[in-house]
Amino acid sequence: MSRPALPGYPFAAVVGHADLRLSLLLNAVHPGIGGVLVRGEKGTAKSTVVRALAALLPAAEVIAGCRFSCSPAAPDPGCPDGPHTDPESDTRPARLVELPVGATEDRVIGSLDLERALTEGVRAYQPGLLAAAHRGVLYVDEVNLLHDHLVDLLLDAAAMGRAHVEREGVSISHASAFLLVGTMNPEEGELRPQLLDRFGLTVEVRAARDVDTRTEVIRRRLAYEADPAGFAATWSTSDAELATKIVAARKALPEVVLPDPELRRIAAVCAAFDVDGMRADLVVARTSVAHAAWRGAPEVEEIDVEVAARLALPHRRRRDPFDEPGLDQEQLSQALRDAADEADRDPDDTPDGGPDGGGAPEPDDSSGEPSGESPGKQDTEAPQGGDRSQAASRPDEAFRARVLQIDGVGEGAPGRRSRSRASGGRALRAAQNQGTGIHVVGTLTAAAPFQHTRGRSGPGLVVRSGDVRRAVREGRESNLVLFAVDASGSMAARKRMSAVTGAVISLLRDAYQRRDKVGLVTFRGAEAELALPPTSSVEAAVARLRDLRTGGRTPLADGLLRARKTLEIERMRDPRRRALLVVVTDGRATVAVNRGGRSSHDAVGDAVRAAAAIAADGVASVVVDCESGPVRLGLADKLALALGATGLRLEELSADAVAGVVRAARAA
């Protein structure tokens, strides 16, 4: 006997997270806003709040028996279950459809109905999650970890409001308009910019640091776990009031007026933050109207625009992946003050240039004063501490990395860089002795010519083991690039670190879109340090790079051994991801390996032996030779030989050159 489902955590019982709750409620009032992206650290009740929203949404009027939730008032003329003539209506609760990170493409967009194909011999469509989410909420937990081919499907459906299926002999199009809600932990990697822009609003959530607030969170959660039904009943009145307010705001929404001064204020604020395109202006306008309806106001006012801008602009003002997310409240207030004059100005009252305002003078740049810091200026912070260490200089300017594509490399870690054989992704063809999963159409096609000889007399197909065909799929793979960098005080380490960190940041910019991982090992003083564990998180990576310190002796062998250990761990975590080690050093070593409290006193020999161990692991490597001066010992060349690595001289070292070598080594 199955146990009844426990009631969910009540929406009204959530402590704090005011912006998150407001964003979800405004989208419930006006689904055209475009959904919510919830960014935050783990354990902040992101999923709890989102799941609680479904209980507040009004019930949906649907056509009875329609698998695609068509409305009786306006049936979809292209509905696969149609045409709907004189339909009977039915009422069902609003749906919250969860899209798992590991979902297959068939599960998302639907597939051939295998049961009917085998029993009746007909091509019938089995709807997927996009059909189930129509007129409801599509919730993607850990949306930043979603496979990229699934992200592409979401982008298409979210942009067009329809899902198109062209596969396995099935050609289907059905309505799929949903409220998209995603949650993510930025520490686990960033989101593709194309999907990021599709979310109407974004919210940052953090655990409260106030003791009273944290105490109340614990108290309510323990009370819910002790008696879920009783706790839900306690908050049922508050949830019902919110649900009633959503319905009232939806009814009032068409009557809310957006005055021209406030419309101009919206345009001025979006222009002040230099956002791309016009989607931000439209989202802010829709959110302002929804907020006014939520307040019960007849028209949009400045407070509505301020709230809308605070929720809609943070993820759109990031000009670079390394910009800090969010809006500074003072910056927003200043933009609203500046927009006040624009909002109050008569739109026909343009400056001397007529309707185009072309008479405004250009700013005078003739003074020759620099607009910012000189490109060649270096950080001159004095050394600190007994080891004469100093902060790393500012990284070189980042650049855009070229797209690298490699064919014929075998199965790799999911990503967007290199083509690879994969268990997911697009099915290329049917094959008898290779591939993964059953290729239904290929199997049925192989069995069809033999039905008469096999004595088929009724519906369905007679299938033999030799008819089975598998799907050969093509996906994309990503890579791991690990830098091992000499951060000691010799030979202009600050200049070297500036160039190398610039290259790492450049690769991270590309990696955050293509799912690459990048790590950094530095060695200075007495030992090596894993300064940047392999990651795809842009914010965490840049923060670590900017905190690097330089100076001290050179434990080269320890740096190589730490790099080897890091690669071993990553290989166990993800054995399919190919790795490339980039060692930046002059080959000199002044600190030998310490074995059980005893040193070998052969620092260079230890480094060569560590390099040979890495080569034996089959790791592709690059050595950047940083040796300078009239006398060259060639120690870096010796190290490169032990590693079986490609070599690069110091005079060739720059942020662009390092990244170019990485790309060349990958291609090789």
XYZ file of C-alpha atoms in Angstrom:
668
model
C 0.000 0.000 0.000
C 1.534 3.315 -1.116
C 1.994 6.090 1.406
C 0.329 9.469 0.688
C 2.644 12.205 -0.523
C 3.781 14.629 2.154
C 2.730 18.263 1.741
C 5.440 20.567 0.442
C 7.029 23.339 2.472
C 4.667 26.362 2.449
C 5.726 29.379 0.417
C 4.628 31.804 3.125
C 6.755 30.013 5.731
C 10.039 30.814 3.964
C 12.199 33.119 6.082
C 13.947 35.979 4.273
C 14.798 35.830 0.536
C 12.470 38.764 -0.158
C 13.756 39.375 -3.693
C 13.486 35.701 -4.601
C 9.920 35.415 -3.382
C 8.951 38.678 -5.100
C 10.534 37.602 -8.412
C 8.616 34.336 -8.437
C 5.347 36.061 -7.537
C 5.771 38.705 -10.254
C 6.358 35.974 -12.834
C 3.234 34.225 -11.589
C 1.336 37.471 -12.212
C 2.909 38.126 -15.620
C 4.485 34.984 -17.193
C 5.691 37.157 -20.067
C 8.492 38.455 -17.848
C 10.490 35.391 -18.829
C 11.289 33.436 -15.678
C 13.784 33.636 -12.836
C 17.395 32.543 -12.425
C 18.314 31.916 -8.782
C 22.039 32.090 -8.052
C 23.368 31.207 -4.638
C 25.515 29.079 -2.412
C 24.442 25.592 -1.449
C 21.959 25.133 1.387
C 20.040 28.392 0.912
C 16.575 26.888 0.242
C 16.602 27.784 -3.472
C 14.824 24.595 -4.499
C 12.427 24.729 -1.543
C 11.126 28.179 -2.491
C 10.708 27.308 -6.171
C 8.811 24.093 -5.472
C 6.534 25.920 -3.028
C 5.469 28.323 -5.796
C 3.415 25.699 -7.657
C 0.882 25.443 -4.819
C 0.065 29.166 -5.223
C -0.592 29.147 -8.962
C -4.208 29.151 -10.207
C -5.594 25.914 -11.595
C -5.440 25.551 -15.381
C -8.505 25.108 -17.615
C -7.554 22.457 -20.170
C -9.239 20.374 -22.840
C -10.106 16.990 -21.416
C -7.835 14.286 -22.791
C -5.403 16.668 -24.488
C -1.847 15.687 -23.628
C -0.611 19.190 -24.510
C -2.810 21.197 -22.099
C -4.653 23.188 -24.736
C -6.983 25.874 -23.413
C -10.700 25.353 -24.231
C -10.988 29.075 -24.961
C -8.143 29.076 -27.499
C -7.073 25.594 -28.627
C -3.763 25.285 -30.423
C -4.636 24.787 -34.116
C -1.448 22.771 -34.563
C -1.934 20.535 -31.527
C -0.937 16.923 -32.308
C -4.027 15.737 -30.386
C -6.283 18.059 -32.384
C -8.267 19.293 -34.056
C -10.348 20.095 -30.999
C -13.983 20.522 -32.050
C -16.556 21.163 -29.345
C -14.051 20.200 -26.630
C -14.911 19.325 -23.059
C -13.070 21.369 -20.468
C -11.326 20.089 -17.403
C -9.509 21.703 -14.496
C -6.166 20.545 -13.144
C -3.664 22.029 -10.692
C -0.790 24.056 -12.094
C 2.159 21.834 -12.937
C 5.725 22.137 -11.756
C 7.799 20.039 -14.158
C 11.370 19.325 -13.095
C 14.023 18.807 -15.740
C 16.803 16.615 -14.320
C 20.407 17.499 -15.171
C 20.920 13.988 -16.539
C 17.765 13.946 -18.682
C 17.996 12.509 -22.174
C 16.952 14.355 -25.300
C 14.063 11.919 -25.799
C 12.769 12.689 -22.309
C 12.849 16.445 -22.938
C 11.277 16.790 -26.386
C 9.543 13.418 -26.678
C 10.118 10.488 -28.995
C 8.516 7.751 -31.004
C 5.933 5.803 -29.001
C 7.769 2.481 -28.962
C 4.826 0.469 -27.621
C 2.458 1.543 -30.401
C 5.169 1.202 -33.022
C 5.799 -2.425 -32.075
C 2.190 -3.475 -31.417
C 0.326 -1.471 -34.062
C 3.076 -0.734 -36.562
C 2.284 3.028 -36.588
C 4.403 6.105 -35.982
C 3.032 7.808 -32.890
C 4.532 10.594 -30.784
C 5.122 10.283 -27.043
C 5.255 13.821 -25.525
C 8.212 14.900 -23.374
C 8.795 17.345 -20.552
C 8.387 20.419 -22.774
C 4.817 19.337 -23.501
C 4.100 18.646 -19.837
C 5.409 22.093 -18.855
C 3.105 24.009 -21.218
C 1.117 26.600 -19.230
C 3.078 25.674 -16.128
C 6.517 25.974 -14.555
C 9.630 24.290 -15.931
C 12.145 24.006 -13.118
C 15.801 23.187 -13.812
C 17.907 22.612 -10.711
C 21.657 23.131 -11.291
C 20.846 24.660 -14.665
C 24.515 25.540 -15.215
C 25.351 21.821 -15.260
C 22.743 20.952 -17.878
C 24.162 19.287 -20.993
C 24.540 21.754 -23.823
C 22.374 19.946 -26.361
C 19.513 20.160 -23.821
C 20.242 23.861 -23.293
C 19.823 24.359 -27.039
C 16.396 22.730 -26.877
C 15.355 24.993 -24.010
C 16.567 28.076 -25.893
C 14.476 27.207 -28.930
C 11.316 26.476 -26.939
C 11.705 29.525 -24.666
C 12.250 31.837 -27.650
C 9.386 30.579 -29.832
C 6.891 29.279 -27.283
C 6.743 26.054 -29.302
C 8.679 22.823 -29.401
C 9.608 21.361 -32.778
C 10.438 17.674 -33.055
C 12.088 16.330 -36.207
C 13.451 12.892 -35.483
C 12.887 9.145 -35.921
C 10.460 9.716 -38.764
C 8.282 11.975 -36.572
C 7.619 15.629 -37.460
C 5.688 17.349 -34.665
C 5.179 20.928 -33.479
C 3.296 21.772 -30.303
C 2.845 24.747 -27.969
C 5.319 24.934 -25.105
C 5.001 28.229 -23.253
C 6.272 27.901 -19.709
C 7.674 29.844 -16.807
C 11.358 28.922 -16.760
C 12.930 28.819 -13.289
C 16.531 27.772 -12.838
C 18.728 27.472 -9.782
C 22.519 27.280 -9.760
C 25.583 27.462 -7.547
C 28.117 29.783 -9.277
C 30.985 27.857 -7.673
C 30.170 24.932 -9.971
C 30.530 26.919 -13.193
C 28.855 29.724 -15.082
C 25.891 29.682 -17.406
C 26.057 30.122 -21.161
C 25.325 33.768 -22.041
C 22.629 32.764 -24.534
C 20.618 31.019 -21.819
C 21.476 33.622 -19.184
C 19.824 36.349 -21.242
C 16.659 34.289 -21.634
C 15.883 34.533 -17.935
C 13.799 37.625 -17.284
C 14.946 38.189 -13.699
C 17.885 37.053 -11.628
C 18.311 36.879 -7.868
C 21.349 36.309 -5.671
C 20.547 34.377 -2.484
C 22.823 33.982 0.510
C 22.336 32.512 3.934
C 21.526 35.169 6.513
C 24.287 36.146 8.921
C 21.819 37.457 11.479
C 21.510 35.056 14.415
C 17.785 35.672 14.958
C 17.003 34.961 11.296
C 19.051 31.759 11.261
C 17.391 30.649 14.483
C 13.938 31.105 12.971
C 14.938 29.152 9.856
C 16.023 26.213 12.003
C 12.922 26.398 14.176
C 10.521 26.311 11.207
C 12.376 23.565 9.379
C 12.438 21.301 12.414
C 8.728 21.938 12.980
C 7.998 20.973 9.357
C 10.037 17.775 9.579
C 8.308 16.791 12.827
C 4.771 17.268 11.445
C 4.602 18.215 7.738
C 0.797 18.162 7.557
C 0.328 20.176 10.719
C 2.964 22.714 9.719
C 1.391 23.129 6.257
C -2.038 23.621 7.867
C -0.606 26.362 10.083
C 0.497 28.337 7.033
C -2.394 27.414 4.740
C -4.227 30.695 5.352
C -1.169 32.769 4.456
C -0.578 30.720 1.299
C -4.252 31.079 0.338
C -4.001 34.873 0.709
C -0.995 34.927 -1.608
C -2.812 32.735 -4.149
C -5.824 35.058 -4.061
C -3.575 38.073 -4.531
C -1.945 36.441 -7.595
C -5.377 35.923 -9.193
C -6.404 39.517 -8.440
C -3.158 40.912 -9.829
C -3.551 38.844 -13.005
C -7.031 40.286 -13.544
C -5.808 43.834 -12.903
C -2.714 43.490 -15.108
C -4.351 44.495 -18.437
C -5.710 47.674 -16.862
C -2.408 48.923 -15.423
C -1.166 52.012 -17.266
C 2.493 52.534 -18.135
C 2.784 56.345 -18.449
C 5.137 57.768 -21.028
C 7.383 59.431 -18.406
C 7.943 56.063 -16.721
C 8.499 54.414 -20.082
C 11.215 56.971 -20.800
C 12.642 56.368 -17.329
C 12.923 52.662 -18.131
C 14.698 53.357 -21.404
C 17.071 55.824 -19.733
C 18.026 53.425 -16.934
C 18.701 50.575 -19.366
C 20.776 52.907 -21.540
C 22.724 54.075 -18.480
C 23.764 50.489 -17.706
C 24.739 49.920 -21.364
C 22.899 46.618 -21.704
C 22.921 44.726 -24.988
C 19.833 44.698 -27.174
C 16.282 45.662 -26.217
C 15.251 42.600 -24.204
C 16.233 44.304 -20.951
C 13.973 47.297 -21.654
C 11.024 45.021 -22.396
C 11.601 42.878 -19.306
C 11.884 45.942 -17.052
C 8.657 47.336 -18.547
C 6.739 44.077 -18.026
C 8.107 43.669 -14.514
C 7.172 47.257 -13.639
C 3.596 46.670 -14.785
C 3.412 43.398 -12.846
C 4.768 45.074 -9.705
C 2.191 47.847 -9.980
C -0.560 45.228 -10.354
C 0.831 43.349 -7.352
C 0.658 46.570 -5.309
C -2.870 47.210 -6.536
C -1.822 50.499 -8.153
C -3.596 51.732 -11.309
C -0.400 52.852 -13.034
C 3.369 52.321 -12.937
C 5.371 54.609 -10.665
C 9.062 55.158 -9.985
C 9.128 52.545 -7.202
C 7.963 49.908 -9.698
C 10.722 50.808 -12.146
C 13.338 50.710 -9.387
C 12.291 47.212 -8.270
C 12.141 45.959 -11.856
C 15.589 47.322 -12.703
C 17.087 45.779 -9.564
C 15.796 42.346 -10.571
C 16.169 42.473 -14.365
C 19.526 44.166 -14.969
C 22.207 42.449 -12.813
C 22.856 39.558 -15.196
C 22.629 41.801 -18.262
C 25.126 44.463 -17.237
C 28.046 42.029 -17.180
C 30.191 43.094 -20.105
C 32.656 40.305 -19.404
C 32.400 36.919 -17.662
C 34.786 38.226 -15.014
C 32.656 41.210 -14.001
C 31.105 40.881 -10.574
C 27.385 40.086 -10.869
C 24.771 42.295 -9.287
C 23.910 45.987 -9.174
C 25.313 48.561 -6.827
C 22.335 50.202 -5.137
C 23.961 53.635 -5.238
C 24.669 53.217 -8.946
C 21.031 52.291 -9.542
C 19.814 55.244 -7.469
C 22.035 57.597 -9.437
C 20.772 56.171 -12.721
C 17.177 56.709 -11.567
C 17.966 60.298 -10.579
C 19.584 60.926 -13.941
C 16.613 59.300 -15.650
C 14.163 61.572 -13.805
C 15.049 64.538 -16.023
C 14.741 62.326 -19.103
C 11.384 61.015 -17.903
C 10.018 64.512 -17.269
C 11.319 65.996 -20.524
C 8.903 66.495 -23.422
C 9.946 63.941 -26.054
C 9.383 66.581 -28.761
C 11.689 69.023 -26.987
C 14.976 67.824 -28.483
C 18.282 69.714 -28.450
C 19.382 71.921 -31.313
C 19.849 68.994 -33.642
C 16.059 68.509 -34.206
C 14.307 65.180 -33.692
C 17.560 63.235 -33.826
C 19.220 65.396 -31.208
C 22.245 65.707 -33.454
C 23.198 69.137 -32.148
C 24.771 67.851 -28.934
C 28.540 68.527 -28.984
C 31.034 65.713 -28.728
C 33.186 65.673 -25.580
C 36.510 67.478 -25.956
C 39.416 65.040 -25.838
C 42.038 67.576 -26.846
C 43.518 67.902 -23.385
C 45.523 64.729 -23.865
C 44.873 63.637 -20.280
C 44.878 59.856 -19.869
C 41.467 58.312 -19.340
C 42.731 55.479 -17.187
C 45.773 53.666 -15.968
C 48.714 53.389 -18.340
C 48.935 49.938 -19.946
C 52.555 49.646 -18.958
C 52.113 50.640 -15.351
C 53.138 47.917 -12.879
C 52.049 47.274 -9.335
C 54.884 48.502 -7.120
C 53.775 47.110 -3.787
C 56.787 46.566 -1.527
C 57.750 43.041 -0.493
C 56.174 41.831 2.717
C 57.121 39.144 5.216
C 60.317 37.279 5.894
C 60.229 35.365 2.605
C 60.347 38.635 0.632
C 57.124 37.761 -1.093
C 55.064 40.313 -2.934
C 51.625 40.478 -4.457
C 51.351 39.427 -8.087
C 51.065 42.251 -10.593
C 47.841 42.834 -12.454
C 47.182 40.136 -15.084
C 47.686 41.076 -18.710
C 44.609 42.045 -20.642
C 42.473 39.036 -21.503
C 41.737 38.149 -25.110
C 39.183 36.083 -26.988
C 40.415 32.555 -27.636
C 39.769 30.967 -31.001
C 37.474 27.974 -31.255
C 39.373 24.688 -31.391
C 37.851 21.627 -33.014
C 39.544 18.229 -33.050
C 38.180 15.213 -34.879
C 38.699 11.555 -34.183
C 39.732 11.803 -30.522
C 37.355 9.238 -29.099
C 34.857 9.658 -26.296
C 35.516 12.710 -24.116
C 34.046 14.655 -21.217
C 30.852 16.529 -22.233
C 31.571 20.055 -23.371
C 31.491 22.306 -26.409
C 35.045 22.314 -27.710
C 36.012 19.102 -29.525
C 33.893 16.683 -31.497
C 33.756 13.241 -29.934
C 31.832 10.005 -29.851
C 29.369 10.287 -27.018
C 26.517 8.506 -25.277
C 24.399 11.654 -25.565
C 23.935 14.295 -28.220
C 22.661 14.037 -31.761
C 22.121 10.657 -33.362
C 24.078 10.572 -36.630
C 23.069 7.190 -38.007
C 22.042 3.648 -37.149
C 24.690 0.941 -36.927
C 24.551 -2.765 -36.148
C 27.757 -3.248 -34.164
C 28.509 0.151 -32.652
C 26.802 3.011 -30.873
C 24.716 3.289 -27.714
C 21.015 2.773 -27.110
C 18.452 1.407 -29.529
C 17.927 3.298 -32.781
C 14.197 2.630 -33.083
C 13.655 3.694 -36.683
C 16.758 1.840 -37.839
C 15.631 -1.314 -36.039
C 12.100 -1.167 -37.449
C 13.425 -0.431 -40.933
C 15.730 -3.449 -40.764
C 12.883 -5.719 -39.630
C 10.193 -4.457 -42.022
C 11.229 -6.312 -45.233
C 11.073 -9.714 -43.504
C 7.587 -9.558 -41.980
C 5.977 -11.755 -44.658
C 8.623 -14.475 -44.481
C 8.455 -14.434 -40.679
C 4.743 -15.149 -40.798
C 3.393 -11.877 -39.416
C -0.405 -11.977 -39.580
C -1.568 -9.248 -37.185
C -0.535 -5.829 -35.873
C 2.971 -5.210 -34.649
C 6.326 -6.342 -35.994
C 8.279 -9.575 -35.674
C 11.761 -8.458 -34.619
C 14.865 -10.667 -34.470
C 18.107 -9.937 -32.639
C 19.868 -9.327 -35.934
C 17.486 -6.444 -36.671
C 18.595 -4.405 -33.674
C 20.398 -1.198 -34.626
C 22.146 1.168 -32.262
C 22.457 4.943 -32.467
C 25.863 6.392 -33.298
C 25.858 9.772 -31.598
C 28.111 12.791 -31.785
C 28.742 15.134 -28.895
C 31.339 17.655 -27.787
C 34.111 17.230 -25.272
C 36.015 19.605 -23.037
C 39.596 19.682 -21.766
C 41.600 20.361 -18.609
C 44.519 22.808 -18.848
C 46.762 22.838 -15.776
C 49.420 25.556 -15.432
C 52.460 24.900 -13.216
C 54.123 28.281 -12.741
C 57.387 29.320 -11.095
C 56.362 32.107 -8.692
C 59.807 32.513 -7.105
C 61.583 35.846 -6.876
C 64.136 35.249 -9.634
C 64.086 36.502 -13.205
C 61.174 38.950 -13.224
C 58.645 36.565 -11.732
C 56.087 39.378 -11.507
C 56.264 39.972 -15.258
C 56.003 36.248 -15.909
C 53.022 35.882 -13.584
C 51.284 38.830 -15.213
C 51.503 37.222 -18.646
C 50.573 33.729 -17.473
C 47.614 34.802 -15.351
C 46.422 36.802 -18.352
C 46.546 33.617 -20.413
C 44.706 31.618 -17.739
C 41.987 34.248 -17.547
C 41.703 34.225 -21.330
C 41.273 30.464 -21.334
C 38.728 30.715 -18.534
C 36.699 33.172 -20.588
C 36.514 30.575 -23.332
C 36.178 27.710 -20.848
C 33.089 29.100 -19.168
C 31.282 28.908 -22.492
C 32.778 25.614 -23.657
C 32.849 23.706 -20.354
C 36.647 23.477 -20.167
C 38.382 23.246 -16.811
C 41.508 25.238 -15.933
C 43.799 24.894 -12.906
C 46.956 26.545 -11.567
C 49.838 25.184 -9.479
C 52.437 27.676 -8.267
C 55.747 26.881 -6.603
C 57.792 29.268 -4.493
C 59.551 29.231 -1.132
C 59.687 25.746 0.353
C 56.806 24.012 -1.435
C 54.217 24.078 -4.193
C 50.613 25.169 -3.823
C 47.472 24.323 -5.749
C 46.469 27.958 -6.136
C 43.504 27.204 -8.391
C 41.914 23.742 -8.217
C 40.594 22.647 -11.632
C 37.408 24.593 -12.106
C 35.037 26.184 -14.570
C 33.899 28.866 -12.114
C 35.008 32.192 -13.508
C 34.535 34.261 -10.349
C 36.448 31.840 -8.120
C 39.252 31.501 -10.665
C 39.837 35.206 -11.148
C 39.737 35.850 -7.401
C 42.453 33.244 -6.792
C 44.634 34.555 -9.598
C 44.529 38.099 -8.298
C 45.608 36.945 -4.842
C 48.775 35.146 -5.968
C 52.023 36.139 -4.286
C 55.570 35.784 -5.622
C 59.105 35.526 -4.213
C 61.376 33.043 -2.437
C 63.259 29.948 -3.606
C 62.307 27.501 -6.382
C 60.910 24.050 -5.425
C 60.524 22.910 -9.053
C 60.297 19.191 -8.283
C 57.575 19.760 -5.697
C 55.661 21.853 -8.238
C 55.783 19.053 -10.793
C 54.791 16.434 -8.239
C 51.877 18.582 -7.066
C 50.774 18.992 -10.686
C 51.032 15.234 -11.222
C 48.966 14.529 -8.117
C 46.331 17.043 -9.225
C 46.093 15.401 -12.633
C 45.818 11.951 -11.043
C 42.906 13.085 -8.877
C 41.157 14.684 -11.840
C 41.715 11.548 -13.903
C 39.936 9.485 -11.233
C 37.104 11.998 -11.023
C 36.686 12.295 -14.770
C 38.763 9.724 -16.690
C 37.451 10.875 -20.065
C 38.699 14.474 -19.856
C 42.024 15.017 -21.635
C 44.607 17.090 -19.775
C 47.421 19.414 -20.863
C 50.173 20.537 -18.474
C 51.849 23.910 -19.142
C 55.051 24.393 -17.081
C 56.426 27.949 -16.913
C 59.990 27.869 -15.508
C 63.670 28.446 -16.272
C 64.428 24.870 -15.257
C 66.461 25.915 -12.236
C 65.651 24.252 -8.933
C 66.943 25.250 -5.505
C 64.783 23.088 -3.239
C 65.074 19.282 -3.335
C 62.278 16.888 -2.504
C 61.863 16.190 1.200
C 61.369 12.475 1.816
C 60.452 11.660 5.385
C 62.383 14.608 6.784
C 65.460 13.953 4.623
C 66.429 15.886 1.485
C 68.146 14.368 -1.544
C 70.230 17.569 -2.058
C 69.742 17.080 -5.824
C 67.044 19.622 -6.667
C 67.571 19.538 -10.441
C 67.737 15.744 -10.540
C 64.539 15.511 -8.498
C 62.818 17.805 -10.983
C 63.909 15.674 -13.952
C 62.719 12.496 -12.245
C 59.346 14.108 -11.461
C 59.069 15.162 -15.116
C 59.799 11.606 -16.263
C 57.019 10.312 -14.010
C 54.562 12.750 -15.615
C 55.678 11.663 -19.084
C 55.134 8.024 -18.085
C 51.533 8.932 -17.220
C 50.999 9.978 -20.850
C 50.255 13.643 -20.051
C 50.702 16.111 -22.928
C 52.946 18.968 -21.773
C 54.387 22.339 -22.778
C 57.452 23.943 -21.145
C 57.878 27.733 -21.304
C 61.600 28.519 -20.852
C 62.041 31.629 -18.669
C 65.853 31.583 -18.531
C 67.511 34.926 -19.293
C 70.986 36.445 -19.356
C 74.130 35.953 -21.490
C 74.849 32.494 -20.045
C 72.142 29.944 -20.635
C 72.241 26.599 -18.859
C 69.482 25.001 -20.930
C 67.850 23.442 -17.880
C 64.340 24.064 -19.222
C 65.262 22.169 -22.418
C 66.410 19.251 -20.277
C 63.126 19.377 -18.388
C 61.136 19.479 -21.645
C 63.043 16.434 -22.891
C 62.182 14.517 -19.717
C 58.529 15.518 -20.075
C 58.422 14.784 -23.798
C 57.049 18.322 -24.063
C 56.945 21.135 -26.595
C 59.314 24.007 -25.680
C 58.845 27.792 -25.815
C 61.414 30.524 -25.054
C 60.881 33.381 -22.618
C 61.162 36.035 -25.316
C 58.132 34.446 -26.957
C 56.132 34.503 -23.748
C 53.029 36.658 -23.650
C 49.420 36.048 -22.775
C 48.597 35.460 -26.445
C 51.660 33.263 -27.017
C 50.908 30.956 -24.091
C 47.336 30.451 -25.219
C 48.551 29.895 -28.776
C 50.872 27.127 -27.590
C 48.018 25.531 -25.665
C 45.864 25.505 -28.781
C 48.716 24.133 -30.897
C 49.461 21.353 -28.395
C 45.797 20.377 -28.283
C 45.661 20.228 -32.070
C 48.765 18.021 -32.099
